[in-house]
Tab-separated table of C-alpha atoms in Angstrom:
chain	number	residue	atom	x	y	z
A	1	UNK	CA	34.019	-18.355	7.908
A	2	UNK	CA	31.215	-16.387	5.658
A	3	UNK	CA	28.587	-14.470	6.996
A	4	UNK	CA	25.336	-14.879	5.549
A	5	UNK	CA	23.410	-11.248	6.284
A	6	UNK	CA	20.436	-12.514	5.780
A	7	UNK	CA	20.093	-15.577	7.618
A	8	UNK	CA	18.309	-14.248	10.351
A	9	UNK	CA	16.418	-11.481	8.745
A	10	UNK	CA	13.805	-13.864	6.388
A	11	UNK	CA	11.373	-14.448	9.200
A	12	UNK	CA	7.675	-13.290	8.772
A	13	UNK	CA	7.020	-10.923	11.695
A	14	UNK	CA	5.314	-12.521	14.631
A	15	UNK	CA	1.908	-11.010	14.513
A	16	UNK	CA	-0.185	-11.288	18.132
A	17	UNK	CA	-3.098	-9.381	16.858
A	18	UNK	CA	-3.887	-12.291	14.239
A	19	UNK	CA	-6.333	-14.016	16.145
A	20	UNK	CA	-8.304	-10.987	17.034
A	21	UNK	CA	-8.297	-9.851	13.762
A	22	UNK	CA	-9.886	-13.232	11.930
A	23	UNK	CA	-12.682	-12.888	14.841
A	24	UNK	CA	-12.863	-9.209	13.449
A	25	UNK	CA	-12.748	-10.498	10.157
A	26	UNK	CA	-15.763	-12.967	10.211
A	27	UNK	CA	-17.524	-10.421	12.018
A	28	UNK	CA	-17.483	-8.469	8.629
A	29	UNK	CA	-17.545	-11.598	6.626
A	30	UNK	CA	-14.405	-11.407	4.954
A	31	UNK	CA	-11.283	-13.398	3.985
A	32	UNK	CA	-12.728	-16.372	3.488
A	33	UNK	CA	-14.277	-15.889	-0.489
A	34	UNK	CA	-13.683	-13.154	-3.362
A	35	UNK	CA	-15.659	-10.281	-2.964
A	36	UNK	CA	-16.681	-9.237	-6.505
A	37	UNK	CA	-16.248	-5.682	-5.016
A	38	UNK	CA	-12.421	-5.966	-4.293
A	39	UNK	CA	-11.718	-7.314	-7.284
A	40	UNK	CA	-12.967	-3.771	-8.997
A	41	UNK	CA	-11.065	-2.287	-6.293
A	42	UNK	CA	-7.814	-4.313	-7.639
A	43	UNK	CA	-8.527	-3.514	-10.887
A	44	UNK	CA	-8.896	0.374	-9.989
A	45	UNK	CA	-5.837	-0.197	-7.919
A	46	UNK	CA	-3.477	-1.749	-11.023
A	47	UNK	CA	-4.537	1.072	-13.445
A	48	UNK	CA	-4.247	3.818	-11.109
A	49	UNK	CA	-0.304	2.769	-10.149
A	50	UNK	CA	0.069	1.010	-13.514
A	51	UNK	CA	1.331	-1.954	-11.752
A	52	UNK	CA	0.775	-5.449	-13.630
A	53	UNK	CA	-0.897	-7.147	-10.328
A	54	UNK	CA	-2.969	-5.743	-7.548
A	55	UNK	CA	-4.367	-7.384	-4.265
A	56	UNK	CA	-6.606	-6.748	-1.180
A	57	UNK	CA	-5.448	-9.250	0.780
A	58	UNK	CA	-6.692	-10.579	4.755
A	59	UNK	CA	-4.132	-12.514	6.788
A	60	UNK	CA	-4.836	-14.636	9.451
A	61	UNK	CA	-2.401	-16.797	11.468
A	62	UNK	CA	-1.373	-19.286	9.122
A	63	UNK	CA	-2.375	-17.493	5.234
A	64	UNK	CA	-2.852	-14.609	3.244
A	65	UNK	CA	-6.524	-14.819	1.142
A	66	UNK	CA	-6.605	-12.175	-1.562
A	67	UNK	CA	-10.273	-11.035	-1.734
A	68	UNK	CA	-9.567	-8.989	-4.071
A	69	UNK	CA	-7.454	-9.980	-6.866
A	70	UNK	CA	-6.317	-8.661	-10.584
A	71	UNK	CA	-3.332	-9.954	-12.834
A	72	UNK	CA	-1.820	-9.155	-16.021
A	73	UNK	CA	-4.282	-9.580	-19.115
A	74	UNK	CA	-7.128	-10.085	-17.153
A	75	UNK	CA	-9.967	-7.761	-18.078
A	76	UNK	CA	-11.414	-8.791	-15.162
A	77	UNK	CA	-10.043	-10.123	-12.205
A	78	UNK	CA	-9.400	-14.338	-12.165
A	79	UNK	CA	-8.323	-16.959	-9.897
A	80	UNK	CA	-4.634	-17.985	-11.696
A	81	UNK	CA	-3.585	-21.569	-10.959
A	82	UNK	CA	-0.514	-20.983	-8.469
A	83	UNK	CA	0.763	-24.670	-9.553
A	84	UNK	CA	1.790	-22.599	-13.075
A	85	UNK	CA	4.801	-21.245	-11.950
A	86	UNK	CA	4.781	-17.722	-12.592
A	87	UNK	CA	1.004	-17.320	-11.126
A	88	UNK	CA	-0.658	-15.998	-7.772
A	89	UNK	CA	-3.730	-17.569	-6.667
A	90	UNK	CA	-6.108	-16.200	-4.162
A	91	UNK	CA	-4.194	-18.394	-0.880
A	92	UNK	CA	-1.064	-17.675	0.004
A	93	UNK	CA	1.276	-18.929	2.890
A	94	UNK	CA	1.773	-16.415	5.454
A	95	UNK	CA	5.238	-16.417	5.253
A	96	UNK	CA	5.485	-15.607	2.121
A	97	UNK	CA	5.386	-12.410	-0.031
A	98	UNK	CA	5.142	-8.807	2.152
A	99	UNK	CA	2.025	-7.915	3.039
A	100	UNK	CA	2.345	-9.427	6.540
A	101	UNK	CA	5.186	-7.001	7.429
A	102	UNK	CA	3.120	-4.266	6.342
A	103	UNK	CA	0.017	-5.555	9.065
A	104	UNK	CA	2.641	-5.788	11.582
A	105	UNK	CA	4.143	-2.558	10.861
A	106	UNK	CA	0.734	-0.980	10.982
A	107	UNK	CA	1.888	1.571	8.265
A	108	UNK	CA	3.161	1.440	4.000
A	109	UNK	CA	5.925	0.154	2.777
A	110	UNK	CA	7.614	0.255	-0.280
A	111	UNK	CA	9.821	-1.977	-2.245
A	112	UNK	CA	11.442	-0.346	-5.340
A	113	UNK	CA	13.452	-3.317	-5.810
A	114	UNK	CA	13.134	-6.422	-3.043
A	115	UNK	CA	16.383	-7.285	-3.891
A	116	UNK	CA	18.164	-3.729	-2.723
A	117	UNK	CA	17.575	-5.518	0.824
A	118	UNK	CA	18.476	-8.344	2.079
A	119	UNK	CA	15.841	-8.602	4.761
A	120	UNK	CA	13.201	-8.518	1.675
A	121	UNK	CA	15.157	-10.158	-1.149
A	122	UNK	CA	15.098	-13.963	0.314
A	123	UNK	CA	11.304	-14.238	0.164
A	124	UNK	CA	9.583	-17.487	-1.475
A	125	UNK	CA	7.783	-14.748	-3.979
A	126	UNK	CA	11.300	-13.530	-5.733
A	127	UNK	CA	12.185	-16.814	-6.525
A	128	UNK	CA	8.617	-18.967	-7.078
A	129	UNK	CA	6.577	-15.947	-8.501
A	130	UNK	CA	9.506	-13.699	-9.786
A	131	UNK	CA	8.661	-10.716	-7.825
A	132	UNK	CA	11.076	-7.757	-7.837
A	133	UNK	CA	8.819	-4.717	-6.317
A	134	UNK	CA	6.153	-3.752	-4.010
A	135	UNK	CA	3.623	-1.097	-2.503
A	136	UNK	CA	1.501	-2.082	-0.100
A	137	UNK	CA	-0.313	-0.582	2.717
A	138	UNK	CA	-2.761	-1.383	6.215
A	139	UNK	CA	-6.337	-1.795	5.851
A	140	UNK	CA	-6.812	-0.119	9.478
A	141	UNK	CA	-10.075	-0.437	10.743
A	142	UNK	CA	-12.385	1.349	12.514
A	143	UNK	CA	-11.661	-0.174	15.943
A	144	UNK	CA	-8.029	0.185	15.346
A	145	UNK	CA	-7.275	-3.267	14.023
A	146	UNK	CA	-5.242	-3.622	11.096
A	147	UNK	CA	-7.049	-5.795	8.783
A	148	UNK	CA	-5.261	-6.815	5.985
A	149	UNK	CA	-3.454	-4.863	3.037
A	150	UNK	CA	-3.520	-3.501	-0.310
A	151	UNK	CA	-0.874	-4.116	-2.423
A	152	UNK	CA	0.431	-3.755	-6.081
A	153	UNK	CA	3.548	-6.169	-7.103
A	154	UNK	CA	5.384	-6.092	-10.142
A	155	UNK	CA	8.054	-8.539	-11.932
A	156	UNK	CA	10.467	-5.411	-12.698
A	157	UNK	CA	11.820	-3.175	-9.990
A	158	UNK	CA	9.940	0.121	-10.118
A	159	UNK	CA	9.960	3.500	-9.082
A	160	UNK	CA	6.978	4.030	-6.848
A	161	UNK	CA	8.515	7.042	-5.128
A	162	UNK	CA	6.503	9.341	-2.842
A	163	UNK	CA	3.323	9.511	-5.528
A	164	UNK	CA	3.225	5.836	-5.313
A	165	UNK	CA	2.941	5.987	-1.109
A	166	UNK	CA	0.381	8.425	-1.434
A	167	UNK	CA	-1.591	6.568	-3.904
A	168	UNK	CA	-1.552	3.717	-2.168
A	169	UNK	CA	-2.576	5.164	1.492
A	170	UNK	CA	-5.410	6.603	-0.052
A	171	UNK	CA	-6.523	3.961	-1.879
A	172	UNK	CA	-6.444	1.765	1.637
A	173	UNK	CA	-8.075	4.779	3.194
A	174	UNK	CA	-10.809	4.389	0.418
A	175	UNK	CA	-11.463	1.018	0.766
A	176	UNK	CA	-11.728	1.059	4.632
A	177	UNK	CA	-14.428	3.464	4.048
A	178	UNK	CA	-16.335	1.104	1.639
A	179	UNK	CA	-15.318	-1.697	4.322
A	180	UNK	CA	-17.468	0.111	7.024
A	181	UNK	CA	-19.996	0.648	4.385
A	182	UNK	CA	-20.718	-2.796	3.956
A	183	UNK	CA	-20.271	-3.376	7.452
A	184	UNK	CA	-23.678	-1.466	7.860
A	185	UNK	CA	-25.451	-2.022	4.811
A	186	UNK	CA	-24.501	-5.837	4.444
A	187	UNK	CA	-22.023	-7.704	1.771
């Protein structure tokens, strides 16, 4: 008889504060459309870590919408056409990819190589979008709630190491703060 390790370890974290957090979310009008915003804030976020793709993404209970989005040989962020294979669009099944770990977890994580652990390595993204690493962390807002992620994701496996945490908590620090901005001034 064979053991399968990760048979059990591919589900996407049961996430209770989802519905709270899309009422949050419409209260702030996101997750529903790009904000032209976030996708300078991807952009920022790719050159900064030098990663090939970079996200702000909200998750609700069934899907991940990246409101912010930038991909390789864009000079400007643009929706990609997830039916060509090697592509991320702006919608994204919840259960796929990490960033809903990451809004469960309430804190970073980071993914050298997704295929180092099993728990990680059997996700739809490795195989259907060829993903290999990731940095993400928690858009936590104001009230507490965790509202979504940032994220950069790359095709190779990468060495973010402790520079590449630090980046990326304050870069979801910064964009909170430009979240409650527009909270008060208006989209």
């Amino acid at each position: 008889m064979s053991f399968d390790p990760t048979s059990h370890l591919l589900l996407t974290p049961e996430d209770a504060e989802a519905p709270n957090r899309v009422v949050r979310l419409r209260e702030l009008g996101l997750g529903e459309a790009p904000v032209p915003e976030f996708d300078d804030f991807a952009r920022s976020l790719a050159r900064v870590t030098g990663a090939p793709y970079a996200m702000v993404n909200f998750i609700d209970e069934h899907r991940q919408y990246f409101a912010g989005l930038y991909a390789p040989g864009a000079d400007q962020a643009v929706e990609l056409d997830p039916s060509a294979g090697t592509s991320v669009g702006r919608v994204m099944a919840r259960d796929h990819g990490y960033c809903p770990h990451v809004i469960v977890r309430r804190k970073a994580l980071v993914l050298e190589d997704v295929c180092d652990y099993p728990r990680f390595a059997g996700n739809p993204v490795v195989d259907e979008i060829g993903i290999r690493s990731y940095l993400g962390a928690p858009l936590i807002d104001r009230t507490g709630m965790a509202l979504g992620t940032v994220c950069v994701v790359d095709q190779e496996p990468r060495p973010w190491g402790r520079q590449g945490l630090e980046t990326i908590k304050s870069m979801a620090a910064e964009l909170v703060d430009q979240i409650h901005r527009r909270e008060h001034t208006g989209p």
